[in-house]
PDB file of C-alpha atoms and ligand atoms in Angstrom:
ATOM      1  CA  MET A1045     154.992 192.005 398.614  1.00  0.00           C
ATOM      2  CA  ARG A1046     154.053 194.234 396.080  1.00  0.00           C
ATOM      3  CA  GLN A1047     156.144 197.423 396.936  1.00  0.00           C
ATOM      4  CA  SER A1048     154.433 200.995 396.227  1.00  0.00           C
ATOM      5  CA  LEU A1049     154.854 202.911 393.354  1.00  0.00           C
ATOM      6  CA  GLU A1050     157.305 205.505 395.401  1.00  0.00           C
ATOM      7  CA  GLY A1051     159.109 202.811 396.212  1.00  0.00           C
ATOM      8  CA  ARG A1052     159.673 201.722 393.110  1.00  0.00           C
ATOM      9  CA  LEU A1053     160.408 205.106 391.909  1.00  0.00           C
ATOM     10  CA  SER A1054     163.646 205.215 394.781  1.00  0.00           C
ATOM     11  CA  GLY A1055     165.041 202.572 392.514  1.00  0.00           C
ATOM     12  CA  GLY A1056     166.677 205.196 389.800  1.00  0.00           C
ATOM     13  CA  ASN A1057     168.095 208.584 389.025  1.00  0.00           C
ATOM     14  CA  LEU A1058     164.586 210.146 387.230  1.00  0.00           C
ATOM     15  CA  SER A1059     166.734 212.959 385.893  1.00  0.00           C
ATOM     16  CA  ARG A1060     169.098 210.696 384.523  1.00  0.00           C
ATOM     17  CA  MET A1061     166.075 208.276 382.926  1.00  0.00           C
ATOM     18  CA  GLY A1062     164.995 210.929 380.938  1.00  0.00           C
ATOM     19  CA  ARG A1063     161.728 212.307 381.790  1.00  0.00           C
ATOM     20  CA  ASP A1064     161.320 215.166 380.870  1.00  0.00           C
ATOM     21  CA  LYS A1065     162.453 214.589 377.914  1.00  0.00           C
ATOM     22  CA  GLY A1066     161.085 214.059 374.391  1.00  0.00           C
ATOM     23  CA  MET A1067     161.326 210.035 374.584  1.00  0.00           C
ATOM     24  CA  LYS A1068     157.818 208.695 374.634  1.00  0.00           C
ATOM     25  CA  ILE A1069     156.926 205.601 377.095  1.00  0.00           C
ATOM     26  CA  TRP A1070     154.597 202.678 375.484  1.00  0.00           C
ATOM     27  CA  ALA A1071     153.179 200.332 377.982  1.00  0.00           C
ATOM     28  CA  HIS A1072     154.316 196.684 376.589  1.00  0.00           C
ATOM     29  CA  ARG A1073     151.781 194.200 376.966  1.00  0.00           C
ATOM     30  CA  GLY A1074     150.163 196.425 379.605  1.00  0.00           C
ATOM     31  CA  CYS A1075     152.001 197.564 382.851  1.00  0.00           C
ATOM     32  CA  SER A1076     153.159 194.205 382.476  1.00  0.00           C
ATOM     33  CA  GLN A1077     156.263 193.456 384.869  1.00  0.00           C
ATOM     34  CA  TRP A1078     153.872 194.000 387.456  1.00  0.00           C
ATOM     35  CA  TYR A1079     150.829 192.203 386.004  1.00  0.00           C
ATOM     36  CA  PRO A1080     150.564 189.192 383.837  1.00  0.00           C
ATOM     37  CA  GLU A1081     151.242 191.007 379.967  1.00  0.00           C
ATOM     38  CA  ASN A1082     147.974 190.779 377.217  1.00  0.00           C
ATOM     39  CA  THR A1083     145.296 191.422 380.661  1.00  0.00           C
ATOM     40  CA  LEU A1084     142.665 193.973 380.718  1.00  0.00           C
ATOM     41  CA  LEU A1085     144.361 194.131 384.569  1.00  0.00           C
ATOM     42  CA  ALA A1086     147.098 194.311 382.849  1.00  0.00           C
ATOM     43  CA  PHE A1087     146.116 197.220 380.391  1.00  0.00           C
ATOM     44  CA  GLY A1088     143.335 198.996 382.923  1.00  0.00           C
ATOM     45  CA  LYS A1089     147.133 199.697 384.923  1.00  0.00           C
ATOM     46  CA  ALA A1090     148.815 201.275 382.045  1.00  0.00           C
ATOM     47  CA  MET A1091     145.535 203.414 380.585  1.00  0.00           C
ATOM     48  CA  GLU A1092     145.774 205.351 384.454  1.00  0.00           C
ATOM     49  CA  ILE A1093     149.303 206.608 383.653  1.00  0.00           C
ATOM     50  CA  GLN A1094     148.924 210.164 382.873  1.00  0.00           C
ATOM     51  CA  GLY A1095     151.040 210.878 379.796  1.00  0.00           C
ATOM     52  CA  LEU A1096     151.312 207.771 378.605  1.00  0.00           C
ATOM     53  CA  ALA A1097     152.241 207.427 374.374  1.00  0.00           C
ATOM     54  CA  GLY A1098     150.318 204.781 374.461  1.00  0.00           C
ATOM     55  CA  ILE A1099     149.944 201.329 375.155  1.00  0.00           C
ATOM     56  CA  GLU A1100     151.125 197.688 373.349  1.00  0.00           C
ATOM     57  CA  MET A1101     149.732 194.744 372.790  1.00  0.00           C
ATOM     58  CA  ASP A1102     150.081 191.254 370.379  1.00  0.00           C
ATOM     59  CA  ILE A1103     147.620 189.379 368.391  1.00  0.00           C
ATOM     60  CA  GLN A1104     146.475 185.661 367.615  1.00  0.00           C
ATOM     61  CA  MET A1105     143.475 184.528 365.549  1.00  0.00           C
ATOM     62  CA  THR A1106     141.092 181.353 367.042  1.00  0.00           C
ATOM     63  CA  LYS A1107     140.042 178.484 364.978  1.00  0.00           C
ATOM     64  CA  ASP A1108     137.014 180.349 364.882  1.00  0.00           C
ATOM     65  CA  GLY A1109     138.230 183.061 362.950  1.00  0.00           C
ATOM     66  CA  GLU A1110     138.574 185.613 366.451  1.00  0.00           C
ATOM     67  CA  LEU A1111     140.888 187.734 367.036  1.00  0.00           C
ATOM     68  CA  VAL A1112     142.795 187.241 370.732  1.00  0.00           C
ATOM     69  CA  VAL A1113     145.263 189.302 372.441  1.00  0.00           C
ATOM     70  CA  ILE A1114     147.751 186.728 373.228  1.00  0.00           C
ATOM     71  CA  HIS A1115     151.328 187.157 373.043  1.00  0.00           C
ATOM     72  CA  ASP A1116     152.270 183.440 372.123  1.00  0.00           C
ATOM     73  CA  GLU A1117     150.957 181.421 369.337  1.00  0.00           C
ATOM     74  CA  ARG A1118     150.782 178.883 371.931  1.00  0.00           C
ATOM     75  CA  VAL A1119     148.556 178.781 375.058  1.00  0.00           C
ATOM     76  CA  ASP A1120     151.620 176.392 377.344  1.00  0.00           C
ATOM     77  CA  ARG A1121     153.063 179.404 378.875  1.00  0.00           C
ATOM     78  CA  THR A1122     150.754 181.581 380.280  1.00  0.00           C
ATOM     79  CA  THR A1123     147.654 179.358 380.882  1.00  0.00           C
ATOM     80  CA  GLU A1124     146.732 175.985 381.902  1.00  0.00           C
ATOM     81  CA  GLY A1125     146.327 174.864 378.876  1.00  0.00           C
ATOM     82  CA  VAL A1126     147.645 173.046 375.554  1.00  0.00           C
ATOM     83  CA  GLY A1127     148.187 173.720 372.772  1.00  0.00           C
ATOM     84  CA  LEU A1128     147.828 176.085 369.888  1.00  0.00           C
ATOM     85  CA  VAL A1129     146.062 179.299 369.871  1.00  0.00           C
ATOM     86  CA  ARG A1130     144.663 178.686 365.984  1.00  0.00           C
ATOM     87  CA  ASP A1131     143.192 175.072 367.377  1.00  0.00           C
ATOM     88  CA  PHE A1132     141.375 176.993 369.808  1.00  0.00           C
ATOM     89  CA  THR A1133     137.517 177.987 369.306  1.00  0.00           C
ATOM     90  CA  LEU A1134     136.797 182.050 370.585  1.00  0.00           C
ATOM     91  CA  LYS A1135     134.654 179.937 373.177  1.00  0.00           C
ATOM     92  CA  ASP A1136     136.651 176.914 374.413  1.00  0.00           C
ATOM     93  CA  LEU A1137     140.253 179.501 375.025  1.00  0.00           C
ATOM     94  CA  ARG A1138     137.464 181.743 377.184  1.00  0.00           C
ATOM     95  CA  LYS A1139     137.148 179.122 379.159  1.00  0.00           C
ATOM     96  CA  LEU A1140     141.353 179.134 379.979  1.00  0.00           C
ATOM     97  CA  HIS A1141     142.559 181.259 382.926  1.00  0.00           C
ATOM     98  CA  ILE A1142     145.210 183.880 383.322  1.00  0.00           C
ATOM     99  CA  HIS A1143     148.326 182.349 385.112  1.00  0.00           C
ATOM    100  CA  ALA A1144     148.213 185.495 387.605  1.00  0.00           C
ATOM    101  CA  GLY A1145     148.377 184.764 390.813  1.00  0.00           C
ATOM    102  CA  GLU A1146     145.800 186.677 393.071  1.00  0.00           C
ATOM    103  CA  HIS A1147     144.199 187.691 390.069  1.00  0.00           C
ATOM    104  CA  LYS A1148     142.398 185.104 389.254  1.00  0.00           C
ATOM    105  CA  THR A1149     139.248 186.201 386.528  1.00  0.00           C
ATOM    106  CA  GLN A1150     141.854 187.031 384.003  1.00  0.00           C
ATOM    107  CA  ARG A1151     141.026 185.988 380.310  1.00  0.00           C
ATOM    108  CA  ILE A1152     142.890 186.059 377.527  1.00  0.00           C
ATOM    109  CA  PRO A1153     141.131 188.918 375.811  1.00  0.00           C
ATOM    110  CA  ALA A1154     138.542 189.121 372.806  1.00  0.00           C
ATOM    111  CA  MET A1155     139.624 191.796 370.727  1.00  0.00           C
ATOM    112  CA  ASP A1156     136.238 193.701 371.113  1.00  0.00           C
ATOM    113  CA  GLU A1157     137.181 193.534 375.020  1.00  0.00           C
ATOM    114  CA  VAL A1158     140.142 195.110 374.596  1.00  0.00           C
ATOM    115  CA  PHE A1159     138.740 198.108 372.701  1.00  0.00           C
ATOM    116  CA  ASP A1160     135.843 198.384 375.236  1.00  0.00           C
ATOM    117  CA  LEU A1161     137.903 198.812 378.349  1.00  0.00           C
ATOM    118  CA  LEU A1162     140.156 202.017 375.814  1.00  0.00           C
ATOM    119  CA  HIS A1163     138.051 203.223 373.953  1.00  0.00           C
ATOM    120  CA  ALA A1164     137.806 206.747 376.077  1.00  0.00           C
ATOM    121  CA  ARG A1165     142.307 206.519 376.477  1.00  0.00           C
ATOM    122  CA  LEU A1166     142.553 206.317 372.283  1.00  0.00           C
ATOM    123  CA  ALA A1167     140.055 208.932 371.306  1.00  0.00           C
ATOM    124  CA  SER A1168     141.956 211.357 373.788  1.00  0.00           C
ATOM    125  CA  GLY A1169     145.398 210.924 372.498  1.00  0.00           C
ATOM    126  CA  MET A1170     146.838 207.629 374.037  1.00  0.00           C
ATOM    127  CA  LYS A1171     147.856 204.806 370.970  1.00  0.00           C
ATOM    128  CA  LEU A1172     147.373 201.635 370.558  1.00  0.00           C
ATOM    129  CA  ASN A1173     150.162 199.546 369.440  1.00  0.00           C
ATOM    130  CA  ILE A1174     148.798 196.343 367.562  1.00  0.00           C
ATOM    131  CA  GLU A1175     151.536 193.467 367.100  1.00  0.00           C
ATOM    132  CA  LEU A1176     150.344 190.931 364.438  1.00  0.00           C
ATOM    133  CA  LYS A1177     151.705 187.579 365.450  1.00  0.00           C
ATOM    134  CA  ASN A1178     151.123 186.955 361.788  1.00  0.00           C
ATOM    135  CA  SER A1179     154.840 185.461 360.497  1.00  0.00           C
ATOM    136  CA  VAL A1180     154.436 182.317 362.441  1.00  0.00           C
ATOM    137  CA  CYS A1181     151.362 181.254 361.891  1.00  0.00           C
ATOM    138  CA  PRO A1182     150.608 183.559 359.259  1.00  0.00           C
ATOM    139  CA  TYR A1183     146.523 184.206 360.064  1.00  0.00           C
ATOM    140  CA  ASP A1184     145.025 184.095 356.740  1.00  0.00           C
ATOM    141  CA  GLY A1185     142.757 187.676 356.617  1.00  0.00           C
ATOM    142  CA  MET A1186     144.638 188.949 359.938  1.00  0.00           C
ATOM    143  CA  GLU A1187     144.543 192.665 358.222  1.00  0.00           C
ATOM    144  CA  GLU A1188     140.912 192.505 357.388  1.00  0.00           C
ATOM    145  CA  LYS A1189     139.217 191.025 360.655  1.00  0.00           C
ATOM    146  CA  ILE A1190     142.168 193.920 362.689  1.00  0.00           C
ATOM    147  CA  LEU A1191     140.654 196.933 360.092  1.00  0.00           C
ATOM    148  CA  ASP A1192     137.088 196.611 359.819  1.00  0.00           C
ATOM    149  CA  MET A1193     137.356 195.834 363.603  1.00  0.00           C
ATOM    150  CA  VAL A1194     138.922 199.108 364.544  1.00  0.00           C
ATOM    151  CA  ALA A1195     136.533 201.485 360.821  1.00  0.00           C
ATOM    152  CA  ARG A1196     133.982 200.018 363.527  1.00  0.00           C
ATOM    153  CA  LYS A1197     135.169 201.066 366.749  1.00  0.00           C
ATOM    154  CA  GLY A1198     136.063 204.697 364.869  1.00  0.00           C
ATOM    155  CA  VAL A1199     139.737 204.677 366.613  1.00  0.00           C
ATOM    156  CA  GLY A1200     141.754 204.647 363.288  1.00  0.00           C
ATOM    157  CA  ASP A1201     144.494 207.955 364.577  1.00  0.00           C
ATOM    158  CA  ALA A1202     145.019 206.246 367.558  1.00  0.00           C
ATOM    159  CA  VAL A1203     146.316 202.709 366.369  1.00  0.00           C
ATOM    160  CA  VAL A1204     149.934 201.640 365.119  1.00  0.00           C
ATOM    161  CA  TYR A1205     149.731 198.462 363.906  1.00  0.00           C
ATOM    162  CA  SER A1206     153.333 196.674 363.842  1.00  0.00           C
ATOM    163  CA  SER A1207     154.821 192.926 362.154  1.00  0.00           C
ATOM    164  CA  PHE A1208     157.536 191.053 362.300  1.00  0.00           C
ATOM    165  CA  SER A1209     156.198 189.690 358.416  1.00  0.00           C
ATOM    166  CA  ALA A1210     156.697 192.650 355.751  1.00  0.00           C
ATOM    167  CA  LYS A1211     154.579 191.451 353.884  1.00  0.00           C
ATOM    168  CA  SER A1212     151.548 191.566 356.279  1.00  0.00           C
ATOM    169  CA  MET A1213     152.149 195.260 356.769  1.00  0.00           C
ATOM    170  CA  GLU A1214     152.466 195.601 353.441  1.00  0.00           C
ATOM    171  CA  ARG A1215     149.198 194.065 352.901  1.00  0.00           C
ATOM    172  CA  ILE A1216     148.213 196.810 356.490  1.00  0.00           C
ATOM    173  CA  LYS A1217     148.618 200.014 353.483  1.00  0.00           C
ATOM    174  CA  ALA A1218     147.769 198.566 350.660  1.00  0.00           C
ATOM    175  CA  LEU A1219     144.043 198.362 352.613  1.00  0.00           C
ATOM    176  CA  ASP A1220     144.183 201.706 353.860  1.00  0.00           C
ATOM    177  CA  LYS A1221     146.274 203.484 352.718  1.00  0.00           C
ATOM    178  CA  THR A1222     146.083 206.005 356.163  1.00  0.00           C
ATOM    179  CA  ALA A1223     147.078 203.259 358.111  1.00  0.00           C
ATOM    180  CA  GLU A1224     150.306 203.299 360.612  1.00  0.00           C
ATOM    181  CA  THR A1225     152.801 200.165 360.912  1.00  0.00           C
ATOM    182  CA  GLY A1226     155.492 200.338 362.314  1.00  0.00           C
ATOM    183  CA  ILE A1227     157.687 197.107 360.508  1.00  0.00           C
ATOM    184  CA  LEU A1228     159.727 194.881 363.714  1.00  0.00           C
ATOM    185  CA  ASP A1229     162.691 193.316 363.641  1.00  0.00           C
ATOM    186  CA  GLY A1230     166.127 192.352 365.507  1.00  0.00           C
ATOM    187  CA  LYS A1231     168.314 195.618 363.891  1.00  0.00           C
ATOM    188  CA  VAL A1232     167.157 198.768 363.242  1.00  0.00           C
ATOM    189  CA  SER A1233     168.873 197.931 359.713  1.00  0.00           C
ATOM    190  CA  ASP A1234     167.105 195.375 359.344  1.00  0.00           C
ATOM    191  CA  CYS A1235     164.373 197.652 359.493  1.00  0.00           C
ATOM    192  CA  LEU A1236     164.121 200.130 357.043  1.00  0.00           C
ATOM    193  CA  TYR A1237     165.321 197.261 354.685  1.00  0.00           C
ATOM    194  CA  LYS A1238     162.286 195.826 355.289  1.00  0.00           C
ATOM    195  CA  LEU A1239     160.180 198.477 355.656  1.00  0.00           C
ATOM    196  CA  ILE A1240     161.279 199.465 351.100  1.00  0.00           C
ATOM    197  CA  GLY A1241     157.884 199.302 348.956  1.00  0.00           C
ATOM    198  CA  THR A1242     155.446 199.443 352.276  1.00  0.00           C
ATOM    199  CA  GLY A1243     154.914 202.562 352.685  1.00  0.00           C
ATOM    200  CA  ALA A1244     154.842 201.468 356.558  1.00  0.00           C
ATOM    201  CA  ASN A1245     155.913 204.671 359.016  1.00  0.00           C
ATOM    202  CA  ALA A1246     158.308 202.774 361.397  1.00  0.00           C
ATOM    203  CA  LEU A1247     161.444 201.198 362.871  1.00  0.00           C
ATOM    204  CA  HIS A1248     160.607 198.998 365.844  1.00  0.00           C
ATOM    205  CA  PRO A1249     163.811 197.235 366.003  1.00  0.00           C
ATOM    206  CA  PHE A1250     165.577 195.676 368.993  1.00  0.00           C
ATOM    207  CA  TRP A1251     166.674 198.845 371.572  1.00  0.00           C
ATOM    208  CA  LYS A1252     170.305 196.575 371.004  1.00  0.00           C
ATOM    209  CA  GLY A1253     169.623 196.726 367.130  1.00  0.00           C
ATOM    210  CA  MET A1254     170.652 200.366 366.423  1.00  0.00           C
ATOM    211  CA  ASP A1255     173.716 199.281 364.031  1.00  0.00           C
ATOM    212  CA  LEU A1256     172.637 202.922 361.907  1.00  0.00           C
ATOM    213  CA  PRO A1257     173.604 206.243 362.237  1.00  0.00           C
ATOM    214  CA  ARG A1258     170.880 208.421 363.685  1.00  0.00           C
ATOM    215  CA  GLU A1259     170.556 210.878 359.765  1.00  0.00           C
ATOM    216  CA  ARG A1260     170.223 207.228 358.520  1.00  0.00           C
ATOM    217  CA  ILE A1261     166.515 206.834 359.766  1.00  0.00           C
ATOM    218  CA  ALA A1262     166.165 210.516 360.888  1.00  0.00           C
ATOM    219  CA  GLY A1263     162.043 211.128 360.333  1.00  0.00           C
ATOM    220  CA  TYR A1264     160.954 208.158 360.819  1.00  0.00           C
ATOM    221  CA  ALA A1265     159.766 207.038 363.848  1.00  0.00           C
ATOM    222  CA  VAL A1266     161.711 204.837 366.186  1.00  0.00           C
ATOM    223  CA  ARG A1267     159.930 202.734 368.479  1.00  0.00           C
ATOM    224  CA  ALA A1268     162.271 199.866 370.886  1.00  0.00           C
ATOM    225  CA  TYR A1269     161.386 197.084 372.651  1.00  0.00           C
ATOM    226  CA  PHE A1270     163.881 195.275 375.106  1.00  0.00           C
ATOM    227  CA  SER A1271     164.014 192.042 376.737  1.00  0.00           C
ATOM    228  CA  GLY A1272     162.812 193.455 380.491  1.00  0.00           C
ATOM    229  CA  HIS A1273     160.796 190.940 383.008  1.00  0.00           C
ATOM    230  CA  LEU A1274     157.680 190.378 382.897  1.00  0.00           C
ATOM    231  CA  TYR A1275     155.290 189.331 385.212  1.00  0.00           C
ATOM    232  CA  PRO A1276     155.740 186.649 387.758  1.00  0.00           C
ATOM    233  CA  GLU A1277     159.516 187.056 387.410  1.00  0.00           C
ATOM    234  CA  LYS A1278     160.974 189.198 390.149  1.00  0.00           C
ATOM    235  CA  PRO A1279     162.140 192.349 388.983  1.00  0.00           C
ATOM    236  CA  THR A1280     165.976 193.505 388.716  1.00  0.00           C
ATOM    237  CA  GLY A1281     165.601 197.504 389.449  1.00  0.00           C
ATOM    238  CA  THR A1282     167.924 197.872 386.794  1.00  0.00           C
ATOM    239  CA  ARG A1283     166.897 200.915 385.111  1.00  0.00           C
ATOM    240  CA  LEU A1284     167.029 202.801 381.454  1.00  0.00           C
ATOM    241  CA  ASP A1285     169.494 205.794 380.179  1.00  0.00           C
ATOM    242  CA  LEU A1286     166.069 207.199 377.934  1.00  0.00           C
ATOM    243  CA  GLU A1287     168.723 209.675 377.133  1.00  0.00           C
ATOM    244  CA  GLY A1288     171.201 207.152 376.126  1.00  0.00           C
ATOM    245  CA  LEU A1289     168.799 205.956 373.896  1.00  0.00           C
ATOM    246  CA  GLU A1290     167.778 208.949 372.119  1.00  0.00           C
ATOM    247  CA  LYS A1291     170.875 210.464 371.411  1.00  0.00           C
ATOM    248  CA  GLN A1292     170.925 206.975 369.395  1.00  0.00           C
ATOM    249  CA  GLY A1293     167.468 207.694 367.348  1.00  0.00           C
ATOM    250  CA  ILE A1294     165.182 205.517 369.436  1.00  0.00           C
ATOM    251  CA  THR A1295     162.318 208.214 369.639  1.00  0.00           C
ATOM    252  CA  ASP A1296     159.881 205.578 371.267  1.00  0.00           C
ATOM    253  CA  VAL A1297     160.394 202.526 373.738  1.00  0.00           C
ATOM    254  CA  PHE A1298     158.121 199.058 374.421  1.00  0.00           C
ATOM    255  CA  LEU A1299     158.572 199.221 378.442  1.00  0.00           C
ATOM    256  CA  ASN A1300     157.436 196.764 380.999  1.00  0.00           C
ATOM    257  CA  GLU A1301     157.696 199.173 384.222  1.00  0.00           C
ATOM    258  CA  PRO A1302     156.528 202.620 382.274  1.00  0.00           C
ATOM    259  CA  GLU A1303     155.102 203.258 385.401  1.00  0.00           C
ATOM    260  CA  VAL A1304     158.161 204.396 386.363  1.00  0.00           C
ATOM    261  CA  TYR A1305     159.459 205.990 383.412  1.00  0.00           C
ATOM    262  CA  VAL A1306     156.393 208.392 381.962  1.00  0.00           C
ATOM    263  CA  GLN A1307     157.140 212.038 382.942  1.00  0.00           C
ATOM    264  CA  ASN A1308     154.202 213.344 386.389  1.00  0.00           C
ATOM    265  CA  CYS A1309     155.495 209.836 387.583  1.00  0.00           C
ATOM    266  CA  ALA A1310     155.389 210.247 391.307  1.00  0.00           C
ATOM    267  CA  ASP A1311     152.575 212.997 390.207  1.00  0.00           C
ATOM    268  CA  GLU A1312     149.795 212.890 392.914  1.00  0.00           C
ATOM    269  CA  LYS A1313     148.066 211.040 390.511  1.00  0.00           C
ATOM    270  CA  ASN A1314     150.035 208.390 389.531  1.00  0.00           C
ATOM    271  CA  ARG A1315     150.505 207.216 392.672  1.00  0.00           C
ATOM    272  CA  MET A1316     147.863 204.482 393.418  1.00  0.00           C
ATOM    273  CA  ASP A1317     147.818 201.149 394.704  1.00  0.00           C
ATOM    274  CA  TRP A1318     149.344 199.021 392.412  1.00  0.00           C
TER     275      TRP A1318
HETATM  276  O1  LIG B 250     156.376 195.380 369.736  1.00  0.00           O
HETATM  277  C1  LIG B 250     157.458 195.660 370.399  1.00  0.00           C
HETATM  278  C2  LIG B 250     157.992 193.365 371.047  1.00  0.00           C
HETATM  279  O2  LIG B 250     157.165 193.555 371.634  1.00  0.00           O
HETATM  280  C3  LIG B 250     158.068 192.613 369.923  1.00  0.00           C
HETATM  281  O3  LIG B 250     158.739 191.396 370.949  1.00  0.00           O
HETATM  282  O4  LIG B 250     158.221 189.510 371.467  1.00  0.00           O
HETATM  283  O5  LIG B 250     157.260 191.193 373.502  1.00  0.00           O
HETATM  284  O6  LIG B 250     156.184 190.993 370.921  1.00  0.00           O
HETATM  285  P1  LIG B 250     157.662 190.804 371.275  1.00  0.00           P
HETATM  286 CA1  LIG B 251     155.203 192.625 370.765  1.00  0.00          CA
END
C-alpha cells in the first residue's frame, strides 16, 4: 500500500536533512524507490518535483546500435527477458516488459523517448546526468551517438555525462570540449586520480568513499551516489544527514527517493498522488 508523500516525509527531520541548504538533489534512475528504475514513469514523476537539480539515468547500446536506458548489461533483473542488451535489436528489446507491478505498460526506454519526455524541463534549467554504462561492455561509438543525439535535441547545456570509464569521458571531451563530464568511482581519491588528463569537470564517488579532505576537492562538483533501496524493495525509512555530507565537500546527491529531500517538497505543488 503506497504511503502519501506527507506520510513518507514524517519519518525524518527535514531541517536536519538539509533541505534548506545548498545540497543539490538528483533523482537516481528517476524516482526509483516507488517506481521502476529507468522508466518513463520514474522520470515523469521526477520531472514533477519542483526544485530538483536533475535526473540521473544509465545507457546501454543494442545490437543495431541504438541507445537505450537500462542500468544492467543484461535484461534479466528488470524484465522477463534473458540475455545481454547488446545481443537484442531495439525492436526485440522493446517487446520486453519491465517488472513494474500495476504499471504494466513500461518498456525499456529508447534514449530518444526520454529526451522527448524531458525536453521542456531540460530547456528550463533541470539537468540530466547520462551515465554511459560502457566499462563492462565497451560499446564502440557510444560517445559519438549520444553527443549527436544531445546536439540534435538542443539540450547540450542541460547534460552531464558520466562513466566509470575515464577513457570514455576523455573521448566525450575530445569530441565536444564544451561537454560537462564526471568521473565515477568508489572513492573520491580514485575519481580525482582517474580525472587527470580527461578534462572532466566533476567527481562522482560513492558517498562512503569520501577519503580526501574537502580542500583537496574544492572547485569540483562532487556528486555522490548511494546504494538505497530500489522499487519494488521495501524502503527502510532511513533519512540522510545532508548537512553532514556537505561538510565533507559533497555538492550533489543522487537519491532514489529525491521527493523527500528537495526544498519545497512539502509544498502544495508537490503533494501529488504518488
Ligand atoms: O551515477 C551514480 C550512480 O548511478 C552510479 O552507480 O550502479 O547506480 O549506476 P549505479
Ligand atoms: Ca547510474
